[in-house]
Tab-separated table of N, CA and C in Angstrom:
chain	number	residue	atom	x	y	z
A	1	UNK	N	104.546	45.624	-87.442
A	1	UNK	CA	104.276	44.198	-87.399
A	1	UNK	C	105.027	43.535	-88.561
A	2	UNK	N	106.223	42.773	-88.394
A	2	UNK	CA	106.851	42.085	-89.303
A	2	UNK	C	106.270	41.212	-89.422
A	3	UNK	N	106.675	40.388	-91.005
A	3	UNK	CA	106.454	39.356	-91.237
A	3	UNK	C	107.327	38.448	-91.482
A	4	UNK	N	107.596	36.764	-91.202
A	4	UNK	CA	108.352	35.890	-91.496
A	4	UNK	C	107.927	35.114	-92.480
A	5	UNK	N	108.912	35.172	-93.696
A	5	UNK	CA	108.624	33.903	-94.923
A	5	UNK	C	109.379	32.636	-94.157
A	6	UNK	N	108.069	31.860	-94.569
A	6	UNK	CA	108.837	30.427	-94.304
A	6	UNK	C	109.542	29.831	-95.293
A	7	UNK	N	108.547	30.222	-96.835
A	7	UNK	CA	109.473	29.938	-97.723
A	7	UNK	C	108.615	30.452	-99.182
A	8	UNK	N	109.164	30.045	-100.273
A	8	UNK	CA	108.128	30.758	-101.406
A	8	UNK	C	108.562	29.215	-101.997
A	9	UNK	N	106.872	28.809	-102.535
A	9	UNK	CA	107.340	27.527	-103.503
A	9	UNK	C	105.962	28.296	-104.481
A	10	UNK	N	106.837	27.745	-105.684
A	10	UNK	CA	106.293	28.305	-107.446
A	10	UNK	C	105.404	29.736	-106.647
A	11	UNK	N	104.272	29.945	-107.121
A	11	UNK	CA	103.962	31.252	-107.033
A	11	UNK	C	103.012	31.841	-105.539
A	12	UNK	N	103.698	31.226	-104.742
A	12	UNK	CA	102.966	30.796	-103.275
A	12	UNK	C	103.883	31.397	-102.224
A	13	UNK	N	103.624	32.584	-101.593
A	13	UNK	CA	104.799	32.826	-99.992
A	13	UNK	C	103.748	32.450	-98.960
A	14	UNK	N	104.912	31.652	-98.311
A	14	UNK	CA	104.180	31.210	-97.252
A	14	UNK	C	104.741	32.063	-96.038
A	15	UNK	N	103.894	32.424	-95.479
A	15	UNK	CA	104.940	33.725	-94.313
A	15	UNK	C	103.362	33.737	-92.383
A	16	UNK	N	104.368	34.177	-91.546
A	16	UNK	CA	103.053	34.304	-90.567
A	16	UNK	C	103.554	36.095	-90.062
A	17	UNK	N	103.269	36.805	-89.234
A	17	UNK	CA	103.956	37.614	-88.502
A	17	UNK	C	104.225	37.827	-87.590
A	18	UNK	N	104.987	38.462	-87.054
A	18	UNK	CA	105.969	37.753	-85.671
A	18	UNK	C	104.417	38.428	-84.391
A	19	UNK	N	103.892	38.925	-84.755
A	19	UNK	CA	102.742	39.073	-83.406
A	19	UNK	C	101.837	38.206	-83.341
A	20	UNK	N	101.767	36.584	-84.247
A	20	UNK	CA	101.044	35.789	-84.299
A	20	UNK	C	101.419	34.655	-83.740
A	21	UNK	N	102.565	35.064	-82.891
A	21	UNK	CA	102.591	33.705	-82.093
A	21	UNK	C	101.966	33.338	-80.712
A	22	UNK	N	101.019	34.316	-80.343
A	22	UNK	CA	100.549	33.819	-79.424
A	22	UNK	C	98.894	33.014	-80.036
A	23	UNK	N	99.069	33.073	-81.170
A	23	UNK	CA	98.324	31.905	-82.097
A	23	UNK	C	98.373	30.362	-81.977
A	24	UNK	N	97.207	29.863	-82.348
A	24	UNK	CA	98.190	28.729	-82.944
A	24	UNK	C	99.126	28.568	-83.595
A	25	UNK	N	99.632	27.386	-84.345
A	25	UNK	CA	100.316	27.650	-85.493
A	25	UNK	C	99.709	27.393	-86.828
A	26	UNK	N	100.382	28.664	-87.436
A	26	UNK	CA	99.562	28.641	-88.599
A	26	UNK	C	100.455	29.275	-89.961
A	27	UNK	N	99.711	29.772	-91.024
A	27	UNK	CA	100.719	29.951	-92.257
A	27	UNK	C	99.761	30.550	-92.560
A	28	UNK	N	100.029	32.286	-93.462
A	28	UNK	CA	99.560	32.845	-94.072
A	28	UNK	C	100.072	32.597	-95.587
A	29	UNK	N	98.959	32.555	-96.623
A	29	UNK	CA	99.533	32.488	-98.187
A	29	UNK	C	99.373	33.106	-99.174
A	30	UNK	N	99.802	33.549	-99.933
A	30	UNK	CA	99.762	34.403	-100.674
A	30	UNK	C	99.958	34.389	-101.626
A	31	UNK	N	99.414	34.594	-103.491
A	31	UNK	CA	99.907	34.931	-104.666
A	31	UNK	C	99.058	35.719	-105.139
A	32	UNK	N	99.106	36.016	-106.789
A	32	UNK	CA	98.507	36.888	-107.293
A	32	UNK	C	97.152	37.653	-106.978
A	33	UNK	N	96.285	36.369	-106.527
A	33	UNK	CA	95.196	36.473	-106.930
A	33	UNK	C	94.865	36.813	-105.433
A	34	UNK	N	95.066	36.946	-104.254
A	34	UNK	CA	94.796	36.858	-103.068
A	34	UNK	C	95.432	36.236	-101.509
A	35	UNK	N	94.981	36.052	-100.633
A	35	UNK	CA	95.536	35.606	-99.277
A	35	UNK	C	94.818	34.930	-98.310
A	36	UNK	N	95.028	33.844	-97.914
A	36	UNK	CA	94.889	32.770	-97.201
A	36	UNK	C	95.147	32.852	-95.749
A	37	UNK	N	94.607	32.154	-94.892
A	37	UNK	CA	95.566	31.882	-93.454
A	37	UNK	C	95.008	30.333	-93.302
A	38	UNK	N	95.679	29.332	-93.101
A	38	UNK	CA	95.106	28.149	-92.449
A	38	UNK	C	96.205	27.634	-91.312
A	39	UNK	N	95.096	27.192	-90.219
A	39	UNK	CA	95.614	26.523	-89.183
A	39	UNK	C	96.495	25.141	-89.376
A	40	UNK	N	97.727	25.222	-89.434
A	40	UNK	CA	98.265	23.591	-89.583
A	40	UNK	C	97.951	22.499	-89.202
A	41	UNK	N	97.990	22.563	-87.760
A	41	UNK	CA	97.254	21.165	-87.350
A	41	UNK	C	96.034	20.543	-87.867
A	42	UNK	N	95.318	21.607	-88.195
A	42	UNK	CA	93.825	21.283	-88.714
A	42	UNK	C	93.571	21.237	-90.257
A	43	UNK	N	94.356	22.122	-91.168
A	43	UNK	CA	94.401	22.557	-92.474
A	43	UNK	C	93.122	22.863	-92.905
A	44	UNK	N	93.055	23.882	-91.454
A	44	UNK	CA	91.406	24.715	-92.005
A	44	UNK	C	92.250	26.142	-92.510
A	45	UNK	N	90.695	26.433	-93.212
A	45	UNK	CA	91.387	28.016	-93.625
A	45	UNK	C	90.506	28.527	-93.063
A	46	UNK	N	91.164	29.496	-92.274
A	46	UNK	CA	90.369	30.407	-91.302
A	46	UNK	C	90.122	32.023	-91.644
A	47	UNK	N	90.892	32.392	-92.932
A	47	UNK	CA	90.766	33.595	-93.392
A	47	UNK	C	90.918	33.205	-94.689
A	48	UNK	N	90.112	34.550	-95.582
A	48	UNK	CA	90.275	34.601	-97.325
A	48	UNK	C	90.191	36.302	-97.895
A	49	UNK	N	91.335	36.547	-98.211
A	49	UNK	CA	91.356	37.607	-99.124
A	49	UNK	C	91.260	37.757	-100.367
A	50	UNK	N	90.629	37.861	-100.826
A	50	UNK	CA	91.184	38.115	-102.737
A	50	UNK	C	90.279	37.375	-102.934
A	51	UNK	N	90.817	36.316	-104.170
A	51	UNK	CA	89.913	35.759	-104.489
A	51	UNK	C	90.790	34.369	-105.149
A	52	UNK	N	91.623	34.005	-104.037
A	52	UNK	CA	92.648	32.835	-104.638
A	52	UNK	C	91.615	31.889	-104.858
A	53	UNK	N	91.627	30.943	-105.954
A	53	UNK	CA	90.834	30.053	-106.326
A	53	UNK	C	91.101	28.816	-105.873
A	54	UNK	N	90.145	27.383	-105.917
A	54	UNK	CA	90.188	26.773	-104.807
A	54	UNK	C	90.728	25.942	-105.227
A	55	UNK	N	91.405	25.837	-106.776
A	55	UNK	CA	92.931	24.320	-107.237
A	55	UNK	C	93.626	24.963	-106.429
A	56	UNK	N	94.073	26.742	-106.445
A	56	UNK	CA	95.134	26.664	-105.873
A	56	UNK	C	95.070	26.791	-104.486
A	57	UNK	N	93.837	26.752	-103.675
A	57	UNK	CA	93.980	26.428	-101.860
A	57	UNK	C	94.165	24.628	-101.784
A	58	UNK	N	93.716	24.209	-103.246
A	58	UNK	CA	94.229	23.105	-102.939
A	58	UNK	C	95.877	22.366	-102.650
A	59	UNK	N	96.058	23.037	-103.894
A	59	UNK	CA	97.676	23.073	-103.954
A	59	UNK	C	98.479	23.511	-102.435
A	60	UNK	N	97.866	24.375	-101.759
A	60	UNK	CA	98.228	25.382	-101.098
A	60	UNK	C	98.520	23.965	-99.687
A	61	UNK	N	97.470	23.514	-99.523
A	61	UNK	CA	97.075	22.391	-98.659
A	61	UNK	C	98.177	21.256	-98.718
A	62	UNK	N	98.393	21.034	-99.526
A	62	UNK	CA	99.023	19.862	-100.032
A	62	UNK	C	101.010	20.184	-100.090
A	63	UNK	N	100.989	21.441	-100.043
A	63	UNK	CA	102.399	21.874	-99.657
A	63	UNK	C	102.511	21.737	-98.261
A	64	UNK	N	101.612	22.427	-97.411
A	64	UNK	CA	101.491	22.334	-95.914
A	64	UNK	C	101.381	20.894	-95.449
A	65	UNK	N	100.866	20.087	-96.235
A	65	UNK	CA	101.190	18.621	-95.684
A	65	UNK	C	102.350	18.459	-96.001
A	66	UNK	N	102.968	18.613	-97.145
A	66	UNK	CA	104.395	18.085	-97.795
A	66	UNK	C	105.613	18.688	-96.208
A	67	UNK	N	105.472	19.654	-96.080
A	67	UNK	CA	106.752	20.619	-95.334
A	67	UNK	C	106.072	21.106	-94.195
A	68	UNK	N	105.166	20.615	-93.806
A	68	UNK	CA	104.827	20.802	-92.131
A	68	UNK	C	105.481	20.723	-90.788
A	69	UNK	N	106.761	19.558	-91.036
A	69	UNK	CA	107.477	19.626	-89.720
A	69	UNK	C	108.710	20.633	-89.935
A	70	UNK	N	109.032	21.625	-91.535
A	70	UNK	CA	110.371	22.259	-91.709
A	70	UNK	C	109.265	23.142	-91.170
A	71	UNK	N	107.883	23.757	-91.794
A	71	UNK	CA	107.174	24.986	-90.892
A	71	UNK	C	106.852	25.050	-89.343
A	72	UNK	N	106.406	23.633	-89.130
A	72	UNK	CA	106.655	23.992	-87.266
A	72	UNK	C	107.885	24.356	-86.454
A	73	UNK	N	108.686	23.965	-86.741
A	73	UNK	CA	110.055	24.137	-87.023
A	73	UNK	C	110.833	25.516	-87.003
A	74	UNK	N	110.353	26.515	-87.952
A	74	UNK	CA	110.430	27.595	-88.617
A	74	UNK	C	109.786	28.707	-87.305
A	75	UNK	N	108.341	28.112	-86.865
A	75	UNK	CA	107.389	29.069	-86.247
A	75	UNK	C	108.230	28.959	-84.647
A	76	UNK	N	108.274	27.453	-84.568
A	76	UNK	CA	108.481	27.298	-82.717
A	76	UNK	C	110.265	28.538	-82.858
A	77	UNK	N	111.051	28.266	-83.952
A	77	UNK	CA	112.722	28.884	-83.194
A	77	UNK	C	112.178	30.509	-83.574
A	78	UNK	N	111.023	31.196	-83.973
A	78	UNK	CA	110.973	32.179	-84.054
A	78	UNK	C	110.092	32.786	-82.890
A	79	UNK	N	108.773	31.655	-82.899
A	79	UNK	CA	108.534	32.055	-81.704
A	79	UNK	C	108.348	32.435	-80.220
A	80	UNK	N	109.809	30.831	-79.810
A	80	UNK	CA	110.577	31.036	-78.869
A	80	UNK	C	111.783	32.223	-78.876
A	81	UNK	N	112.034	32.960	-79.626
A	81	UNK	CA	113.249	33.932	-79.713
A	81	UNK	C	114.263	33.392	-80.142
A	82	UNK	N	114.343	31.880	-80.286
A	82	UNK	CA	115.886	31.691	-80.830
A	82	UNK	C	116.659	31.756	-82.392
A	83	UNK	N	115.088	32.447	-83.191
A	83	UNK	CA	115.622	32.464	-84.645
A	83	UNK	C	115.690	33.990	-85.294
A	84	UNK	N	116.337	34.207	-86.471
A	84	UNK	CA	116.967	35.262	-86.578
A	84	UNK	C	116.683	35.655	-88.389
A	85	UNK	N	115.086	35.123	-88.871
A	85	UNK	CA	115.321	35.226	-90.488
A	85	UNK	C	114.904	36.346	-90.457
């Protein structure tokens, strides 16, 4: 089961894996302290690993608003087959 980075901003990868597209769309996250999944459309978090703390799910939130149409973007050419990262 691969995984796709959408991108890494400061200490944050944002990545999904390619067997999650029959998902919604969504973004898994990740730094030191633990791992995230939230649904985009909704900017729920639907999973929690670790023990990322909640400035930085805030932060986390607030990127996914910032770059939401480069991540839908990212998910639809991968999860139609036409992308190649």
């Amino acid at each position: 089961m691969a995984n796709k980075t959408y991108f890494w901003e400061g200490p944050f990868r944002f990545f999904f894996y390619s067997s999650d597209c029959s998902e919604p769309i969504h973004t898994h996250v990740e730094n030191g302290d633990g791992e995230i999944k939230v649904w985009l459309s909704t900017l729920e978090v639907r999973h929690k690993k670790g023990n990322m703390r909640e400035t930085d799910i805030n932060k986390v939130v607030s990127i996914i608003e910032r770059r939401y149409h480069e991540m839908v973007s990212i998910w639809e050419a991968q999860c139609s087959g036409e992308g190649g990262m």
